[in-house]
Coordinates of C-alpha atoms in Angstrom, one line a residue:
Chain T
M3 CA 37.3 -10.3 46.9
S4 CA 39.4 -9.8 50.2
I5 CA 40.9 -6.5 48.3
L6 CA 37.3 -5.4 48.1
N7 CA 37.3 -7.0 51.7
I8 CA 39.8 -4.6 53.2
D9 CA 38.5 -1.6 50.8
R10 CA 35.5 -2.4 52.7
R11 CA 36.7 -1.9 56.3
K12 CA 38.4 1.0 55.4
V13 CA 35.0 2.8 53.8
I14 CA 33.1 2.0 56.9
V15 CA 35.4 3.8 59.4
G16 CA 35.5 6.6 56.8
L17 CA 31.9 7.0 57.0
I18 CA 31.9 6.7 60.7
I19 CA 34.0 9.4 61.0
G20 CA 32.6 11.1 58.4
A21 CA 28.8 11.1 60.0
A22 CA 30.0 12.5 62.9
S23 CA 31.6 15.7 61.0
I24 CA 28.6 16.0 59.3
R25 CA 26.7 15.6 62.5
S26 CA 29.1 18.6 63.9
L27 CA 28.5 20.8 61.1
L28 CA 24.6 20.7 61.0
E29 CA 24.5 21.2 64.6
G30 CA 22.5 24.6 65.5
T31 CA 21.6 25.2 62.0
G32 CA 17.6 25.2 62.3
F33 CA 15.5 24.0 59.4
V34 CA 15.9 28.0 57.1
S35 CA 19.4 29.1 57.0
T36 CA 20.7 32.4 56.1
A37 CA 21.7 31.7 52.7
A38 CA 18.4 29.3 52.3
A39 CA 16.3 32.1 52.8
Q40 CA 18.3 34.7 50.9
E41 CA 17.4 31.8 47.8
A42 CA 13.9 31.8 48.8
A43 CA 13.1 34.5 46.4
G44 CA 14.8 32.6 43.3
G45 CA 13.3 29.7 44.0
G46 CA 14.9 26.1 45.1
R47 CA 16.8 23.5 43.3
L48 CA 17.2 20.3 43.6
T49 CA 20.8 18.9 43.0
L50 CA 22.7 16.1 43.4
H51 CA 26.7 14.6 43.4
A52 CA 27.1 10.8 43.4
I53 CA 30.6 9.8 44.7
D54 CA 32.1 6.6 44.1
T55 CA 34.0 5.5 47.2
Y56 CA 35.0 2.2 44.9
S57 CA 37.0 4.0 42.6
G58 CA 38.3 6.6 44.0
Q59 CA 36.8 9.0 41.6
T60 CA 33.6 10.4 40.3
R61 CA 33.0 8.6 37.5
P62 CA 29.8 9.3 34.8
D63 CA 27.2 7.2 33.6
L64 CA 24.8 6.0 36.9
R65 CA 21.5 6.1 35.6
I66 CA 19.3 7.5 38.2
D67 CA 15.2 7.9 38.2
L68 CA 13.8 10.7 40.2
S69 CA 10.3 10.2 41.1
I70 CA 7.5 11.9 43.5
M71 CA 5.4 10.5 45.9
E72 CA 1.6 11.0 44.8
N73 CA -1.3 9.2 46.5
G74 CA 0.7 6.4 48.2
A75 CA 2.9 5.8 45.4
F76 CA 6.0 7.2 43.8
R77 CA 5.4 8.2 40.1
L78 CA 8.5 8.6 37.7
L79 CA 9.6 12.2 36.9
K80 CA 12.6 11.6 35.0
T81 CA 15.7 9.5 34.1
V82 CA 19.1 11.6 34.6
S83 CA 22.6 10.4 34.2
T84 CA 25.9 11.2 36.4
V85 CA 28.9 12.9 34.2
Q86 CA 32.5 13.3 34.5
G87 CA 32.2 14.5 38.0
G88 CA 29.6 12.7 39.8
R89 CA 26.8 15.6 39.2
T90 CA 24.3 15.8 36.5
E91 CA 24.6 18.2 33.9
A92 CA 22.2 20.4 34.6
P93 CA 20.2 20.6 38.4
V94 CA 17.6 17.5 38.5
L95 CA 14.9 19.7 39.0
E96 CA 14.5 23.9 39.1
A97 CA 12.5 26.2 40.3
D98 CA 8.8 25.9 39.9
E99 CA 9.7 22.3 39.3
L100 CA 11.1 21.6 43.2
Q101 CA 7.5 21.4 45.5
V102 CA 6.8 20.1 48.7
G103 CA 6.5 16.7 48.7
R104 CA 8.3 12.8 49.3
Y105 CA 11.0 12.4 46.6
E106 CA 12.6 9.5 45.7
L107 CA 16.5 8.9 43.9
L108 CA 16.9 5.4 42.6
L109 CA 20.3 4.8 41.8
H110 CA 21.0 1.8 39.4
L111 CA 24.4 0.9 41.3
D112 CA 24.0 -2.6 39.5
E113 CA 24.5 -1.8 36.0
Y114 CA 27.1 1.5 36.8
F115 CA 29.7 -1.3 38.6
E116 CA 29.0 -4.4 35.7
G117 CA 29.5 -1.0 33.3
F118 CA 33.6 -1.0 34.3
G119 CA 33.5 -4.9 35.2
A120 CA 33.8 -4.7 39.1
D121 CA 34.1 -7.7 41.0
L122 CA 30.5 -8.3 42.8
P123 CA 29.0 -11.4 43.8
E124 CA 25.5 -12.7 42.0
P125 CA 23.1 -10.6 42.6
P126 CA 25.0 -7.9 44.1
F127 CA 24.7 -7.2 48.1
L128 CA 23.3 -3.8 46.8
G129 CA 21.6 -3.5 43.3
K130 CA 18.7 -0.5 42.8
V131 CA 19.1 1.7 45.6
P132 CA 16.4 4.0 46.5
I133 CA 17.3 7.6 48.3
R134 CA 14.3 8.9 49.7
F135 CA 14.2 12.6 51.4
G136 CA 11.2 14.9 51.9
V137 CA 11.5 18.5 50.2
F138 CA 9.5 20.9 52.8
D139 CA 10.2 24.0 51.7
A140 CA 10.2 24.6 47.5
G141 CA 12.2 27.6 48.1
Q142 CA 15.2 26.1 49.2
R143 CA 17.9 24.7 47.3
F144 CA 18.0 20.7 48.4
H145 CA 21.7 19.1 47.5
V146 CA 22.2 15.7 48.2
P147 CA 25.2 14.0 48.1
I148 CA 25.5 10.0 48.0
L149 CA 28.3 8.2 48.9
F150 CA 28.5 5.0 47.9
N151 CA 30.8 1.6 46.7
P152 CA 29.2 -1.8 46.2
W153 CA 28.7 -2.6 49.9
N154 CA 27.3 0.6 51.7
Y155 CA 26.3 4.2 50.9
S156 CA 25.5 7.0 52.9
Y157 CA 23.5 10.5 51.8
Y158 CA 22.9 13.9 53.6
R159 CA 21.7 16.9 52.8
G160 CA 24.5 19.4 51.7
S161 CA 25.1 22.5 50.6
Chain Z
M1 CA 27.0 -17.1 61.9
A2 CA 24.3 -16.7 59.0
G3 CA 21.4 -15.2 59.0
I4 CA 20.0 -11.4 59.0
T5 CA 20.4 -8.8 61.8
T6 CA 20.4 -5.0 61.8
H7 CA 21.6 -2.3 64.3
V8 CA 20.3 1.0 64.9
L9 CA 23.2 4.1 65.6
D10 CA 21.5 7.3 66.5
N11 CA 24.6 9.4 65.4
E12 CA 22.8 12.9 66.4
T13 CA 22.8 11.8 70.1
G14 CA 25.9 9.4 69.7
M15 CA 23.4 6.7 71.5
P16 CA 22.3 3.2 70.2
G17 CA 18.7 3.8 68.0
A18 CA 16.3 2.4 70.9
G19 CA 12.8 1.9 69.8
M20 CA 12.6 2.2 66.3
R21 CA 9.9 0.8 64.0
I22 CA 11.5 -1.4 61.2
D23 CA 9.6 -3.3 58.6
F24 CA 11.0 -6.4 56.8
S25 CA 10.1 -7.1 53.9
V26 CA 11.5 -10.0 51.1
F27 CA 11.5 -9.5 47.5
E28 CA 8.5 -11.9 45.4
N29 CA 7.1 -11.8 42.2
G30 CA 7.9 -8.5 41.8
A31 CA 7.5 -7.1 44.7
Y32 CA 8.1 -6.8 48.0
R33 CA 6.4 -8.9 50.8
H34 CA 5.6 -7.3 54.2
V35 CA 7.0 -10.2 56.3
K36 CA 7.0 -8.8 59.8
T37 CA 7.4 -5.5 61.8
V38 CA 10.2 -5.5 64.4
E39 CA 11.3 -2.9 67.0
T40 CA 15.0 -1.8 68.2
N41 CA 15.6 -2.7 72.0
A42 CA 17.4 -0.6 74.2
E43 CA 21.0 -1.1 72.4
G44 CA 19.6 -0.3 69.1
R45 CA 19.3 -4.2 68.1
T46 CA 16.5 -6.5 67.6
D47 CA 16.1 -9.1 70.4
D48 CA 15.5 -11.8 67.6
M49 CA 17.6 -12.3 64.5
I50 CA 15.6 -10.6 61.5
L51 CA 15.8 -13.8 59.6
S52 CA 17.5 -16.9 61.3
P53 CA 20.2 -18.7 59.2
E54 CA 17.2 -21.5 58.8
E55 CA 14.9 -18.9 57.0
T56 CA 17.6 -16.9 55.2
K57 CA 17.5 -17.6 51.3
V58 CA 19.6 -16.2 48.4
G59 CA 17.3 -13.3 47.4
Q60 CA 16.4 -9.5 47.8
Y61 CA 15.0 -8.0 50.8
E62 CA 14.3 -4.7 52.1
L63 CA 14.4 -3.1 55.7
L64 CA 12.1 -0.1 56.2
F65 CA 13.5 2.1 59.0
H66 CA 11.1 4.6 60.7
V67 CA 13.5 7.3 60.6
A68 CA 11.0 10.2 61.4
E69 CA 8.7 8.5 63.8
Y70 CA 11.8 7.7 65.5
Y71 CA 12.7 11.3 66.3
A72 CA 9.5 12.1 66.7
G73 CA 8.9 10.0 69.2
K74 CA 11.7 11.9 71.2
G75 CA 10.2 15.1 70.7
R76 CA 12.6 16.2 68.2
Q77 CA 11.3 19.1 66.3
L78 CA 11.5 17.8 62.3
P79 CA 10.1 20.0 58.9
D80 CA 7.1 18.6 57.4
P81 CA 7.5 16.2 55.2
P82 CA 10.8 16.0 57.0
F83 CA 13.9 15.2 54.9
I84 CA 14.8 12.1 56.5
E85 CA 11.6 10.1 56.9
D86 CA 11.4 6.1 56.2
V87 CA 14.1 4.5 54.4
P88 CA 14.4 1.8 52.8
V89 CA 17.5 -0.2 52.4
R90 CA 17.4 -3.1 49.9
F91 CA 20.0 -5.6 50.1
S92 CA 20.8 -8.7 48.2
V93 CA 21.7 -12.5 50.1
F94 CA 24.2 -13.9 47.8
D95 CA 25.2 -16.9 49.6
A96 CA 22.8 -18.0 52.1
S97 CA 25.8 -19.1 54.1
Q98 CA 27.1 -15.8 55.4
H99 CA 26.4 -13.6 58.3
Y100 CA 24.7 -10.3 56.4
H101 CA 24.8 -7.7 59.5
V102 CA 23.0 -4.3 58.1
P103 CA 23.1 -1.2 60.5
M104 CA 21.5 1.9 60.4
L105 CA 23.6 5.2 61.3
C106 CA 21.0 7.6 61.1
T107 CA 20.2 11.7 62.2
P108 CA 17.4 13.6 60.8
W109 CA 19.7 14.9 58.2
T110 CA 22.1 12.1 57.0
C111 CA 21.7 8.1 56.6
T112 CA 24.5 5.4 56.3
T113 CA 24.1 1.9 55.6
Y114 CA 26.7 -1.0 55.1
R115 CA 27.4 -4.5 54.9
G116 CA 28.7 -5.2 58.6
S117 CA 30.0 -8.1 60.8

């Protein structure tokens, strides 16, 4: 547990620095970037990158449920799993599959960390983690990187 | 100190996230039951603890941060639907004698949460 606590502090400092960097990167960008406008003709897509900051490497086998909000409730669209590298084998949604709406990626962090015997309390601080975001233009690419460990997570609109 | 507390930091302005609405729920019988709605003060904290040490039990909880509403209230132009809108943070209390500080660091395009102190 003591090792985990040290890691936690380091990761929190890292995340705060990271958030500041992300902010500076995002400043001045509009909702439609030049790159996004170029992509509009080819259709949008949804991709993700799950980065395990506990292991310091991107492991496979994180189960993620993708849902879309319909009539006030999330409806499951598909379940995907990360491969080596922390991404999914194919885009989560491509072309016509991506529609304007509110989405949720539910990360099964509890079973992921149990899978390789991480030292966690019972119940773990983070179990099933919902990552919610809106897609406001189906012609754009939405890349959602997620940095996570047993004590924190962060996500943002990437590129 | 035990119990549950939060702190909203607006990473877009580098200021405390004042006036953000937060719904607090507890997981019971397979669903989250709404317990209370609070609003952050000028420091981005809540006037009272989300849950006092006496009230805090082992279990699963949710803090739902109304991030888009907060930015809209500041006149920030957001897409529709916003990328970051209502952000649920679900966490477990595994030892009621410990303190659970669960901050939210946000911008309209990012959010971060962690177990703080």
